Structure formats: structure tokens, C-alpha cells
XYZ file of C-alpha atoms in Angstrom:
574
model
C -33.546 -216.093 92.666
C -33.168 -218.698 89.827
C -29.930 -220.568 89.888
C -28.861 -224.669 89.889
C -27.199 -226.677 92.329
C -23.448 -226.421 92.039
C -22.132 -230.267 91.642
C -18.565 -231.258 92.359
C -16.058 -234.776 93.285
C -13.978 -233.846 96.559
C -10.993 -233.206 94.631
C -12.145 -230.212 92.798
C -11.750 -226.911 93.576
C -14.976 -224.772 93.057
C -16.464 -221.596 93.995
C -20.037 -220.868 94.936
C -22.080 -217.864 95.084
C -23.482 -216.553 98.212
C -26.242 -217.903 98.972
C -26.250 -220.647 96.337
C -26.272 -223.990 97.224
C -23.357 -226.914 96.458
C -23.262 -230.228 96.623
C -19.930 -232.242 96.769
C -19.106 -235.883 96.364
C -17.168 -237.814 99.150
C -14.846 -240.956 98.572
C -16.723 -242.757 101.250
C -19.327 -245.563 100.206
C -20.354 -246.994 104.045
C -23.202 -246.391 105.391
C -22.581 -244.753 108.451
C -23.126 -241.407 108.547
C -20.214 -239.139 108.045
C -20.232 -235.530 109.161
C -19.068 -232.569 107.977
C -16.828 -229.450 109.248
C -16.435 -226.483 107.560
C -14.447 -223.706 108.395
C -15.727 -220.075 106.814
C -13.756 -217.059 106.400
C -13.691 -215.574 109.292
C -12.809 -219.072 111.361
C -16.165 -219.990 112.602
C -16.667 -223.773 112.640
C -19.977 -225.676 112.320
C -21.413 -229.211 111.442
C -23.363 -230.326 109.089
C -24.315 -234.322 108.453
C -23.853 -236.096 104.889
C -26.078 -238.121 103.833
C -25.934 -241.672 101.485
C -27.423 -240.893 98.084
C -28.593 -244.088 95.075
C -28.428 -242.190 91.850
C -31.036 -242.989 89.745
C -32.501 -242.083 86.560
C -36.107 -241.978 84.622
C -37.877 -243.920 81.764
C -40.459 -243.478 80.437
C -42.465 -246.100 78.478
C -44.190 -246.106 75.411
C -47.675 -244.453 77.174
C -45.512 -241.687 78.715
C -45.651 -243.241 82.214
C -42.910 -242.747 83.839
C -40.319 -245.719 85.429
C -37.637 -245.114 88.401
C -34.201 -246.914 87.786
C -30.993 -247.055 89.657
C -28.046 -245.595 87.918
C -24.544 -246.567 89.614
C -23.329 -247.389 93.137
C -24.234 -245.818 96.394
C -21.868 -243.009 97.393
C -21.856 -239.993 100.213
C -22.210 -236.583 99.764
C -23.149 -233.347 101.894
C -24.576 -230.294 100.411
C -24.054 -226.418 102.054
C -25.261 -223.027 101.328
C -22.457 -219.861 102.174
C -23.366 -216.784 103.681
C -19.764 -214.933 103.483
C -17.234 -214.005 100.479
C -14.291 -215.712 101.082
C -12.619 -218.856 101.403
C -14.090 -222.084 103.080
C -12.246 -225.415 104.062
C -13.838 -228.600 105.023
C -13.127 -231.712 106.131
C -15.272 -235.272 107.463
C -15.259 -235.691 110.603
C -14.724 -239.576 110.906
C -11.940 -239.422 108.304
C -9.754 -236.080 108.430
C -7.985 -236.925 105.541
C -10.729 -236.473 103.331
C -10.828 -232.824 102.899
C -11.055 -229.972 100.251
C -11.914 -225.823 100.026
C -14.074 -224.229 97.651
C -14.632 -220.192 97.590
C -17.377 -218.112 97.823
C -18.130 -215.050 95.443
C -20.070 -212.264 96.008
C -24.204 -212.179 94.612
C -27.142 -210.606 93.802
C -28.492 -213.754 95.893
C -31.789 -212.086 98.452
C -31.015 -215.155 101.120
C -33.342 -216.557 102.873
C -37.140 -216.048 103.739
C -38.207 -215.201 107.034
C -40.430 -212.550 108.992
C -39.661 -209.311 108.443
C -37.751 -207.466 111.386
C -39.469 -204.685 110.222
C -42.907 -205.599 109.767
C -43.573 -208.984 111.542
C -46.742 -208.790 109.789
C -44.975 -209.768 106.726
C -42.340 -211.495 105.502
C -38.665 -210.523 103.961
C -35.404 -212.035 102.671
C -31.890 -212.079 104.425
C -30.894 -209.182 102.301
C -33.949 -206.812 103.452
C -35.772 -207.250 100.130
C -39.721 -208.147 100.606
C -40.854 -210.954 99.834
C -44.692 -211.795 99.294
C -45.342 -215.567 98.330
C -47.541 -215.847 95.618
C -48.535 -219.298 93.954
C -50.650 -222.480 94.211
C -49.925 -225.679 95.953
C -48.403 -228.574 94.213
C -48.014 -231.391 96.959
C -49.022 -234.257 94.963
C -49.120 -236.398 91.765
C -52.136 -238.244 90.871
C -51.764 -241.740 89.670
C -54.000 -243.949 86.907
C -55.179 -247.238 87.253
C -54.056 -249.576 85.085
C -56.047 -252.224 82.594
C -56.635 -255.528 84.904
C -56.101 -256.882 81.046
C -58.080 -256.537 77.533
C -61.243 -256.421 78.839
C -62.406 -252.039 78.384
C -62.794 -250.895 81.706
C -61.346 -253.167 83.951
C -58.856 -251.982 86.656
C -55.715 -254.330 88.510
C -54.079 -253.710 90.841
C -51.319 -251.424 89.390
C -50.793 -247.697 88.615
C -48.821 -245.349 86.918
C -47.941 -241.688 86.907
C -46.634 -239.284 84.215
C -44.137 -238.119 87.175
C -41.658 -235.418 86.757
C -43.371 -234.624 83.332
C -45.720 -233.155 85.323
C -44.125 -231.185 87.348
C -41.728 -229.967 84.477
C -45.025 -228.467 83.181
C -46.574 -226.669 86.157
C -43.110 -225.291 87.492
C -42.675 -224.180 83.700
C -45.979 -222.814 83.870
C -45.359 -220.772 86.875
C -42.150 -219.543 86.178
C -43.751 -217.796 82.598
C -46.088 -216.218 85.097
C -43.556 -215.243 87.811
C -44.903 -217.319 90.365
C -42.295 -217.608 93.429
C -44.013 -220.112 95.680
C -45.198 -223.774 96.027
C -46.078 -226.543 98.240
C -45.017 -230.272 98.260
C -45.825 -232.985 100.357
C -43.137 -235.004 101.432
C -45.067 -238.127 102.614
C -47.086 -238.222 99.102
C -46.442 -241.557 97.045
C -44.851 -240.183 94.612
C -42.388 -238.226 96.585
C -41.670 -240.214 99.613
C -39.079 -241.933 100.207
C -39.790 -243.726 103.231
C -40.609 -247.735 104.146
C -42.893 -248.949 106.456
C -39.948 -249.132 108.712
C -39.128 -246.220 110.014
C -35.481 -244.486 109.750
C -35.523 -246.849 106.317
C -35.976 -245.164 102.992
C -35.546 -246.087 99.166
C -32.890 -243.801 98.671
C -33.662 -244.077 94.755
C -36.838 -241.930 95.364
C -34.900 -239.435 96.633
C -34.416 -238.341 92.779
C -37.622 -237.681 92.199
C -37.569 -235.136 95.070
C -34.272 -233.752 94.194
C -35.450 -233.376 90.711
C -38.452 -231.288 91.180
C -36.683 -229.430 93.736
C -33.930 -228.324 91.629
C -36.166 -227.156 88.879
C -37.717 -225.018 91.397
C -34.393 -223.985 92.293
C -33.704 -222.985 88.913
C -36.757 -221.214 88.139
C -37.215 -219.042 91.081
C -40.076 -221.021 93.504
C -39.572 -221.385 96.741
C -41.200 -224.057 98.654
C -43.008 -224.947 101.174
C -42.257 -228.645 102.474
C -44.904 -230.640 104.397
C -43.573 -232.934 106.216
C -46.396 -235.490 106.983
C -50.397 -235.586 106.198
C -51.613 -239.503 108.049
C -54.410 -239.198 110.693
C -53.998 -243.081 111.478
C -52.299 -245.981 111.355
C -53.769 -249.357 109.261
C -52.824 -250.963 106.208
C -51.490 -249.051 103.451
C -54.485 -248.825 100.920
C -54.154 -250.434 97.346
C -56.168 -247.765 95.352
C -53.240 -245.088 94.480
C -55.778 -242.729 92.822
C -56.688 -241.094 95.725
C -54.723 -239.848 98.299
C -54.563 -241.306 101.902
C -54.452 -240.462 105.065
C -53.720 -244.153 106.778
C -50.083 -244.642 106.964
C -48.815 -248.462 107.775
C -45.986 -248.829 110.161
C -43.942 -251.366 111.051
C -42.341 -251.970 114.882
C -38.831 -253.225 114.321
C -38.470 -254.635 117.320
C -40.730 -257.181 116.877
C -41.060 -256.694 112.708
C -44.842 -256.785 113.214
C -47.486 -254.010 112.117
C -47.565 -251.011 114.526
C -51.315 -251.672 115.243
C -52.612 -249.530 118.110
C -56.559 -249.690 119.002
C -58.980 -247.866 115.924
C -55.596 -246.746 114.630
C -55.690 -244.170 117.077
C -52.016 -241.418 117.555
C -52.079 -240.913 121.486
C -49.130 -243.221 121.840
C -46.946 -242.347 118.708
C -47.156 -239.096 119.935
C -46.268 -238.978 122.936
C -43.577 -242.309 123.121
C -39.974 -240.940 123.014
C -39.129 -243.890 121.160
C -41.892 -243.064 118.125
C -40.578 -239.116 118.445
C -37.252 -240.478 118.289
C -38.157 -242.850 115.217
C -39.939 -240.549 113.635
C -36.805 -237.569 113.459
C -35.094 -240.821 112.019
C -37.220 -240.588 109.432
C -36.948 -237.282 108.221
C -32.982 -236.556 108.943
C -32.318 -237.508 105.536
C -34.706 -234.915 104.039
C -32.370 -232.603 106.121
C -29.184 -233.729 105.431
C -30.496 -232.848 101.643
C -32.143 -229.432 102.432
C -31.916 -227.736 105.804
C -30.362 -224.539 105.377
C -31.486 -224.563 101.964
C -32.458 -220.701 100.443
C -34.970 -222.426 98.224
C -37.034 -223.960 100.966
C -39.570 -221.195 101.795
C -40.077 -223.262 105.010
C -40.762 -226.682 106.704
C -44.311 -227.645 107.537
C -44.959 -230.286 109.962
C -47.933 -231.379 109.318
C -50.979 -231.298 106.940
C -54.174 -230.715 108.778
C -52.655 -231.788 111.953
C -55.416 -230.636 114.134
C -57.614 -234.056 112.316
C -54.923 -236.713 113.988
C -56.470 -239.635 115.668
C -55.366 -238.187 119.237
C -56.665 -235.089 121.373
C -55.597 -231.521 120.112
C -53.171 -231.083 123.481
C -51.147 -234.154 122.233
C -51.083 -232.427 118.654
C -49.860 -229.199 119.901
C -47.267 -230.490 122.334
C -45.742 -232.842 119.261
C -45.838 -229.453 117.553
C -43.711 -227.951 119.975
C -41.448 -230.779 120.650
C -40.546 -231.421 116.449
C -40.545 -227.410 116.040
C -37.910 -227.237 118.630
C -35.907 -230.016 117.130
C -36.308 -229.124 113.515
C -34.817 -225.717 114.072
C -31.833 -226.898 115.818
C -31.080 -228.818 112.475
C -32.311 -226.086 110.081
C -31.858 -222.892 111.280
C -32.118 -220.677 108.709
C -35.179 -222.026 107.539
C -38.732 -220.784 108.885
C -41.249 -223.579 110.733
C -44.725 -224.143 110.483
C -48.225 -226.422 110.752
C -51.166 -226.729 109.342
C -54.602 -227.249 110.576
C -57.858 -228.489 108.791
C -60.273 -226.460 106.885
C -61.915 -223.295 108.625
C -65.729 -224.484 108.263
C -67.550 -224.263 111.190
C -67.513 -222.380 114.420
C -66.254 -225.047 116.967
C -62.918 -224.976 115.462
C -61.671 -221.077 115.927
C -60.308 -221.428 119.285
C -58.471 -224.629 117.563
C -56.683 -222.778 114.752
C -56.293 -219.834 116.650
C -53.690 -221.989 118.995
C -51.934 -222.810 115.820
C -51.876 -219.863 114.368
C -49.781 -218.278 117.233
C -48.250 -221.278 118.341
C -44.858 -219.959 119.877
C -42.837 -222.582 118.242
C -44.165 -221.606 114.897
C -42.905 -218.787 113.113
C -46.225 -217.747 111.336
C -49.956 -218.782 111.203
C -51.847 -220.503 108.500
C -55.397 -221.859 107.699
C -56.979 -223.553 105.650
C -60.465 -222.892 103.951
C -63.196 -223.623 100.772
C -66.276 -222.337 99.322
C -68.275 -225.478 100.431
C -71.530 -225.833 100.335
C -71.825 -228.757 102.888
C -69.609 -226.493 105.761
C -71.503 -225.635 108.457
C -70.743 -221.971 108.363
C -73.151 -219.893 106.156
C -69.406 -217.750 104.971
C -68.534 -220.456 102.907
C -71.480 -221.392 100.901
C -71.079 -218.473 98.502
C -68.522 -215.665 97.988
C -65.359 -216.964 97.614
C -63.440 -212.997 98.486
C -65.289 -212.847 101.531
C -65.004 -216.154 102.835
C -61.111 -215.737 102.129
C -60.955 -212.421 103.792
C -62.643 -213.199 107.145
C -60.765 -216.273 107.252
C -57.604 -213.890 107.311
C -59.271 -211.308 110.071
C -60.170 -214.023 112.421
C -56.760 -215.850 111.939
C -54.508 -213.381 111.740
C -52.235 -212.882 115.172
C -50.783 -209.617 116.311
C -47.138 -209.500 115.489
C -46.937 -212.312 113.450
C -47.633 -213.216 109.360
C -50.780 -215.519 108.160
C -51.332 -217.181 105.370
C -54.309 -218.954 103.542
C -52.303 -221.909 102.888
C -55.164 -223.787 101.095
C -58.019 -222.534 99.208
C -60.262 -223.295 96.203
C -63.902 -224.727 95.861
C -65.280 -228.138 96.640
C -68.047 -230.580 96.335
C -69.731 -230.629 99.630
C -67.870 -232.077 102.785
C -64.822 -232.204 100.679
C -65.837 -235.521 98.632
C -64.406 -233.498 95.501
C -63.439 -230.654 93.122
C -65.679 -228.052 92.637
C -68.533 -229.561 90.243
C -67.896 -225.897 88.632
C -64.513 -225.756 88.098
C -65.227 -226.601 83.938
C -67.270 -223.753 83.638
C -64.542 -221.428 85.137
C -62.336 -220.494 81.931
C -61.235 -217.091 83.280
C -60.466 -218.052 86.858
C -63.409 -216.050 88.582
C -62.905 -217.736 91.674
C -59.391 -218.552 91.492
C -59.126 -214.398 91.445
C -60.844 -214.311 94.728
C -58.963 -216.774 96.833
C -55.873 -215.355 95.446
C -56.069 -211.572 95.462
C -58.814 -211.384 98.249
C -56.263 -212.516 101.275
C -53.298 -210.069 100.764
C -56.195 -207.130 100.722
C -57.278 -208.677 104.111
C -53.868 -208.324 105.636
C -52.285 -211.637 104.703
C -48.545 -212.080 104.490
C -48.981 -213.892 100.855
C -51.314 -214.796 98.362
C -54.111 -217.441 98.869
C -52.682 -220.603 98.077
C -55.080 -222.732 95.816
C -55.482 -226.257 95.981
C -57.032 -227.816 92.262
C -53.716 -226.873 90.505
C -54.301 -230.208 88.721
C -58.015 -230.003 88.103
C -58.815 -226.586 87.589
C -55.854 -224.038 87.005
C -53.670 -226.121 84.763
C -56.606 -227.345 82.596
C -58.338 -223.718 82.309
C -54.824 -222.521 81.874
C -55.022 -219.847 84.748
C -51.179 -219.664 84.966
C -51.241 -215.899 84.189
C -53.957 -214.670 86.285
C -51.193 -214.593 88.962
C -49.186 -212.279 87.371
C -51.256 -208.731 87.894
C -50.581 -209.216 91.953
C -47.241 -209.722 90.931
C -46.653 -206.750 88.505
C -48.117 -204.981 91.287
C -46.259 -205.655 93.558
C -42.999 -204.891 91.622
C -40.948 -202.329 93.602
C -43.070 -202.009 96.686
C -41.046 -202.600 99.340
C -44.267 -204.374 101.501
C -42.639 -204.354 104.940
C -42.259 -200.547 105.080
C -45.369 -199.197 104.353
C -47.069 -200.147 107.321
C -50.045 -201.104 105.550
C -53.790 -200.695 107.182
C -56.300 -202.362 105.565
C -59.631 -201.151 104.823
C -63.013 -202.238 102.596
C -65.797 -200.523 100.189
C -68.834 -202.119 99.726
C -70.777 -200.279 96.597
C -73.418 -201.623 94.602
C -71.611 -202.758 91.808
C -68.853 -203.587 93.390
C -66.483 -204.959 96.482
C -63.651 -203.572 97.279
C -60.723 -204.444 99.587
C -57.507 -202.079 100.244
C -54.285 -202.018 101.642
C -53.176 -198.159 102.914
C -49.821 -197.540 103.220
C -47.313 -194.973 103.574
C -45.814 -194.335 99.883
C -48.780 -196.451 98.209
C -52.398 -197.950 98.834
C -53.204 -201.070 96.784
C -56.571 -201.847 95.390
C -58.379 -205.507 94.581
C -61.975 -204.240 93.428
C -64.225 -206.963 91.470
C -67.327 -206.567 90.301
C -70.147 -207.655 92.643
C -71.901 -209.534 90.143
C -68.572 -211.838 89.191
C -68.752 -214.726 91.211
C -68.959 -218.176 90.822
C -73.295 -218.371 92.057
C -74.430 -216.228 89.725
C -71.991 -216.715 86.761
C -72.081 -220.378 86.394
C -75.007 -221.951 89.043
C -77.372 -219.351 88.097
C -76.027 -218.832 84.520
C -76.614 -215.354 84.720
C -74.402 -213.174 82.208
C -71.757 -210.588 83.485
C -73.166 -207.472 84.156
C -70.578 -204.337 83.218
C -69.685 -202.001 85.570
C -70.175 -198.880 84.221
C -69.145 -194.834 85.552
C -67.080 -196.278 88.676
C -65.930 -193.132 90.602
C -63.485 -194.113 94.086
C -62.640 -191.822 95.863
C -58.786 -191.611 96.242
C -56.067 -189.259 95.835
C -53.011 -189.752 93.958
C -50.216 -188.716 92.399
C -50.200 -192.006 90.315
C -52.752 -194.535 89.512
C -51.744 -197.370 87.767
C -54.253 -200.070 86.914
C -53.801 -203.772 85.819
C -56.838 -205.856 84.981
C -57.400 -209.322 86.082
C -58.413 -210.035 82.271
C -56.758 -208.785 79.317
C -59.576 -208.721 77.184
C -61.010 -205.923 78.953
C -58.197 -203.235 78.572
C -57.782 -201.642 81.504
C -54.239 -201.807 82.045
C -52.667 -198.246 82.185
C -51.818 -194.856 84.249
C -55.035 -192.919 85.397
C -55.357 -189.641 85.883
C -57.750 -188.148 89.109
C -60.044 -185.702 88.956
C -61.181 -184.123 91.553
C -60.012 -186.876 93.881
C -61.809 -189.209 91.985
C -60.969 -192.302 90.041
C -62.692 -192.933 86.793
C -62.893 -195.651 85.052
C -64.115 -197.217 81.915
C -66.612 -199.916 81.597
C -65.471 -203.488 82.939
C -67.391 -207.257 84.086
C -64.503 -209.024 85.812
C -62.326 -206.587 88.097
C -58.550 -204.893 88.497
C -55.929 -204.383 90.905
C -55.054 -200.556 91.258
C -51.283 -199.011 92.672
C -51.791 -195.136 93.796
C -48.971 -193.478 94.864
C -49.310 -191.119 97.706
C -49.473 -187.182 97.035
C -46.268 -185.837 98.181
């Protein structure tokens, strides 16, 4: 899907593609909320809300930082996505007068995302086609400190950001590769919206948000939108360069800070009147993009097993918000995090997650970290992915790795050896490694900012995606399976038209390559063991020329000499 968002006064008569999305400007500059009926073709009725938009505009200044400026008067507008050919009417609730039609056409438009109805293991769009998301996170922008004055090295107390800039760069980036999934946090400073009061928002924000979403709209990346990531409440921190976790909140009924003992959740969770204040806060987001095609799916929470409150309060808000957010966005999956997979104590804790019956798929989170207290995650970055998918993954249900890279130990940073990674050795691994284990998707890296923008590992996304290319995921009933050899490792997916390889040399990760500084070691006379009619092989470097069809002989697959590792398509004997 790649397409923009169709924009249109009341008075105009449009048409919109099937599942495209349109936005159209109302006559109506109050505040209250205004909502919407529309009528489809075949005379079914429903409601949607409007919502109050500020247009703004950027500038940038003279160091490329980037400034946030209103641009005209307030005014109303609803957006809506068609499922049916044919002609719509619609008209505002509050004030029938105000009314119009627009009509929609027939497209090549797959729909929506959600779990395959024939493979729940996996998911698939509205129109049956597969669909496997592959792609890193993106959920923040980092912000510089700026001079306190002349004096070299001297910080104030204000920052800046490059700002859409950025993001023009990495969605750019990942379209060239055909990435078709991200991640965003909503409640990240440079993409919230909201006030310390909440149900308030700076509705000039809201540009930034509907900026980077529409360039994802037009170049084919779904996302995934996180709605929150605090732990506790305090005073909103003053250093911007590092993301937070503390959120400040203000009580307006007696316009004093919401200050509850250590900061601690229990109550916010569990007060109807916080619940209550807190689906305040986020309707506008919805009145923007529930039902949206290009929202892969809503995320309620970063980490949210790490809240200042016990897990049963965590999961119950979890069912409570899932419930309500699929009543507003219906078409669009629901999720939740929890924090990284590191140590023992937490399984039973992300296995309730994971299969959380308000959810509509599992996820977890987890790093080669050398300060975790399980042994897995010291080291090998493809095995410490794919047991993370075997002991998360859920009967009847996808999973995803929905964060992944390599840290400083506990988490106090990027991986010290991210510089010394220039072909992505273990970006490969946390990628590739969890859709051999069974995963619904790729592994979703963190470090798009530190590590695969810099080393410019944009392309080492695209052999999973070229082989993936006409595989229709949901009916092969894949098993998966693993080879351990000497030289190499070796994870597979079996199905029934195709079986898909990920085989990397043993001796190509990140310990021995860049702590050790030991040099690549080829693999030489590989022989696997598979029949095929058709072998086709893509290499995760270019430089090693292994892309191409392969013949068998004698049920064996031989290859020429490589250091790094490929991803392998056979198609089954007939």
C-alpha cells in the first residue's frame, strides 16, 4: 500500500478508493465535539466523532533545528476509511444541515492487518494477502542540548531537535529497502500532544504526528502506535536528551500536582475517574486514526509490566482499555508490551501478556546484555532471539519480538559495539533469527538512531523481504525446525509448497568478530541436506555473491565459499 490522505472542504464532491483514507473539512469552528453519520451503499449507518484540528506549519532555523508554528484558525474535521464501491452520504450530527457525499472506487487496496483466519499463527490483510511485518522501531526523536551561552561546553536549559527531517530520512530509508513496518510512541516529547492536564492537548503538535504518519502512509509502513511508556508520576524532568519514564499530572479539580505516595500507579489505575481521564486523553488520537489501514495496530503500553503498581492492576487496566479501545477502533488490531525478557522470574509475567484474551497477539521484548541475569543473553544474539520466540509464543495466536538489539549492561546504553558493526552482524540475527523460530514478523530493532541509520543497514532488510515475495505465509502451515553443524547454525521454516532457510555462519557473531577481534572464518564445502525442485539463494551481504538459483545433487545443497550467511527459498518436489 502507498497512497496519501485524500483532503477536501465540505462542499466538494470527491471520490476515494477503497480502503484509502479521507479527510474532509467542516464549517464548524466550536469546540464541542461534532459527530459524524455516514450512510454507505448498501444503507448501513454508523458514527464516527470529528475532532478540532490547529494547522500548523515548520521552520527551521539557521542550524537545521526545527520550530513548530501555527498556521490559520482552528476548524473541525473528521477523517473515514471505505470498505464498499459505491456511493456514501454524510451528515453532522449536531447540525444536519451540514452535509455532503463523496464515492468510493474500486482498488488494489489489501485492507487492513489482522490475524490470519487461516493461520492464527500469523498475520494477513482484509483482502487475504499475507502480511509479515518487517522493520525497526522508530518511537522517538532525540533532542540536543543547547549552549547555556559562549562559553564551549556549557549546557541551559533548552533543546532542540532536527524533527520531521529525521523522520523524512529513516521512512525514506526504509521505503528504498521495502520495509513495511514501524513503531512510534505517542507519549514521546516530540510527538505528544498532551498537557499536564489531562483531556487537554496542544492541538498544534498534532502536525508533527500527522506529518510523519502520512509519509508512512505514502510510502507503504504500517505502524505500530504505543500509546503510553510512564512508570510514575513526579515532576516532568528538564534534561530532554534522554527519554523518561516520570510523567507529571495535574488534578483539575483542585489544579494541583497529581502526587500520590513514591509516585506509585495503584490508584490511577484502578480510579474510574483516572480511566475515564485517561480515554480523554487519547480520543483525539482516535478521532485522527481509528479505523485507519495504515495503523498496523494500537499498543497500550510500553513495558507495562515495570508500572509502579502490582502486575494484577496492570493486567486488569489492560483488559479494561483493550475493551474500550476496540469499541472505538474496530478494525484495528490491540496490543501491550512488557519489559525485556532477562531473567527467569519474569516468564510466567510475559507469558500472561502474551495470551492476554483482550490482546490480539503476543509480544516481548529482549537484548544481548551482558548485565541480564540469564546466561541466553550474554552472547548469541540468533539464539537469544529464537528462544525468546519458543518460550513466548502462544498456541493459536501470532508473537512478535517487538524490541531487540544490543546494550550496555542493565540497559544504561547502546551497545559499546555497535561502531564496529558496519555490516549489521547482529542486526541480521535479531531480525532474521525470529521469523525462523516461528514468529509472526521480523525482530523489531531498537538503535535505529544509533546503529542502523549510521552503519547504513537500511538494506540488510531487504533479502527477508525478497524472500518472502509471493509466499503466501498463512497457507503453508509452516513447522519449524533447526541444524546445528560446525560451521554453522541453522534455523528453518517447513512448509507445504516451500521451506525457508536463515543459515549464518557460526563464527559471525558479534563476541568473536568485534570483542575478540577475531577475523571471519569462511565457510567452505557446505552440503544441507534438502530436496528441491528450486533453490533460490539471497545473501545477507552482497559482496559475497551468493545470490542465485541452485541446483541439488543428490539431495544435497552445495554451496560456494561464504563468512557472513544467506537466506535460502526451496520449493517443494512436486
Amino acid at each position: 500500500m502507498a497512497m496519501k490522505l485524500i483532503r477536501s472542504n465540505w462542499t466538494e464532491k470527491i471520490s476515494c478508493p477503497k480502503y484509502g483514507r479521507m479527510e474532509i473539512t467542516l464549517p464548524i469552528k466550536n469546540e464541542e465535539n461534532t459527530s459524524i453519520e455516514i450512510t454507505g451503499p448498501d444503507g448501513l449507518k454508523e458514527t464516527i466523532p470529528s475532532y478540532l484540528d490547529q494547522p500548523a506549519e515548520f521552520r527551521m532555523d539557521q542550524h537545521g533545528y526545527e520550530a513548530l508554528e501555527t498556521a490559520g484558525e482552528p476548524c473541525r474535521r473528521f477523517r473515514y476509511t471505505p470498505e464498499r464501491p459505491g456511493s456514501y452520504r454524510w451528515q453532522a450530527v449536531d447540525c444536519p444541515e451540514i452535509s455532503g457525499s463523496f464515492f468510493c472506487t474500486e482498488s488494489e487496496e489489501p485492507g487492513y492487518v489482522q490475524v490470519s483466519q487461516k493461520d492464527p499463527r500469523y498475520f494477513a490483510c482484509t483482502s487475504g494477502a499475507s502480511y509479515v511485518p518487517i522493520g525497526p522501531n522508530a518511537c522517538i526523536l532525540r533532542y540536543d542540548a543547547l549552549p547555556r551561552g559562549e562559553e564551549h561546553f556549557a549546557t541551559g536549559d533548552q533543546y532542540a531537535t532536527l524533527g520531521i527531517s529525521l523522520y523524512r530520512r529513516w521512512f525514506a530509508q526504509m521505503r528504498d529497502a521495502g520495509v513495511n513496518y514501524t513503531r512510534l510512541w505517542l507519549s514521546s516529547v516530540y510527538l505528544n500532544t498532551r498537557t499536564r492536564y489531562p483531556g487537554r492537548h496542544d492541538l498544534a503538535k498534532f502536525h508533527r504526528l500527522d506529518t510523519v504518519m502520512e509519509l508512512a502512509r505514502e510510502y507503504g509502513i504500517r505502524v505500530k502506535l504505543c500509546l503510553e511508556h510512564f512508570r510514575c508520576f513526579g515532576p516532568s524532568p528538564d534534561d530532554l536528551t534522554k527519554p523518561s519514564f516520570v510523567k507529571e499530572l495535574w488534578d483539575e479539580r483542585t489544579h494541583q500536582p497529581y502526587q500520590p505516595e513514591q509516585g506509585r500507579m495503584e490508584e490511577w489505575l484502578t480510579s474510574p475517574y483516572w480511566n475515564q481521564k485517561w480515554q480523554e486523553d487519547i480520543e483525539p488520537y482516535l478521532a485522527r486514526y481509528a479505523n485507519d489501514p495504515i495503523v498496523f495496530a494500537w499498543e497500550l503500553w510500553n513495558e507495562m509490566d515495570c508500572v509502579a503498581a502490582p502486575y494484577e492492576q496492570a493486567l486488569d487496566f489492560t483488559s479494561r482499555m483493550a475493551q474500550w479501545l476496540r469499541s472505538r477502533s474496530p478494525r484495528n488490531m490491540i496490543c501491550n508490551s512488557t519489559g525485556s525478557f532477562d531473567w527467569e522470574g519474569k516468564i510466567k509475567a510475559l507469558r500472561q501478556m502474551a495470551s492476554h484474551p483482550a490482546l490480539d497477539f503476543g509480544q516481548f521484548h529482549r537484548y544481548v546484555d551482558q548485565g541480564a541475569k540469564m546466561e541466553i543473553c550474554h552472547a548469541d544474539a540468533l539464539e537469544l532471539a529464537a528462544d525468546g520466540v519458543r518460550q513466548m509464543s502462544v498456541e493459536g495466536r501470532p508473537v512478535i519480538l517487538n524490541e531487540t538489539g544490543a546494550v550496555n549492561d542493565c540497559h544504561t546504553g547502546p551497545f559499546r559495539f555497535y561502531p564496529m558493526d558496519h555490516a549489521g552482524t547482529i542486526l541480521n540475527d535479531v531480525t532474521y533469527a525470529p521469523f525462523f523460530a516461528g514468529a509472526a514478523g521480523s525482530g523489531h530493532s531498537w538503535h535505529w538512531e544509533y546503529y542502523v541509520d549510521p552503519q547504513e543497514l537500511w538494506q540488510n532488510y531487504q533479502p527477508l523481504i525478497q524472500l518472502l515475495q509471493g509466499i503466501q505465509v498463512d497457507e503453508e502451515a509452516f513447522e519449524t525446525f533447526e541444524m546445528s553443524m560446525e560451521s554453522v547454525r541453522l534455523l528453518g521454516l517447513r512448509g507445504r509448497k516451500h521451506t525457508l532457510l536463515y543459515v549464518r555462519s557460526a563464527a559471525d557473531r558479534w563476541d568473536r568478530l568485534f570483542r575478540d577481534q577475531q577475523p571471519a572464518v569462511p565457510v567452505e564445502n557446505l552440503h544441507l541436506p534438502f530436496s528441491s525442485q528450486r533453490t533460490q539463494i539471497i545473501g545477507l551481504r552482497e559482496d559475497e555473491h551468493l545470490n542465485g538459483c541452485y541446483e541439488l545433487s543428490a539431495d544435497q545443497l552445495q554451496l560456494p565459499a561464504f563468512s557472513h550467511g544467506f537466506v535460502a527459498r526451496l520449493e517443494a518436489k512436486a
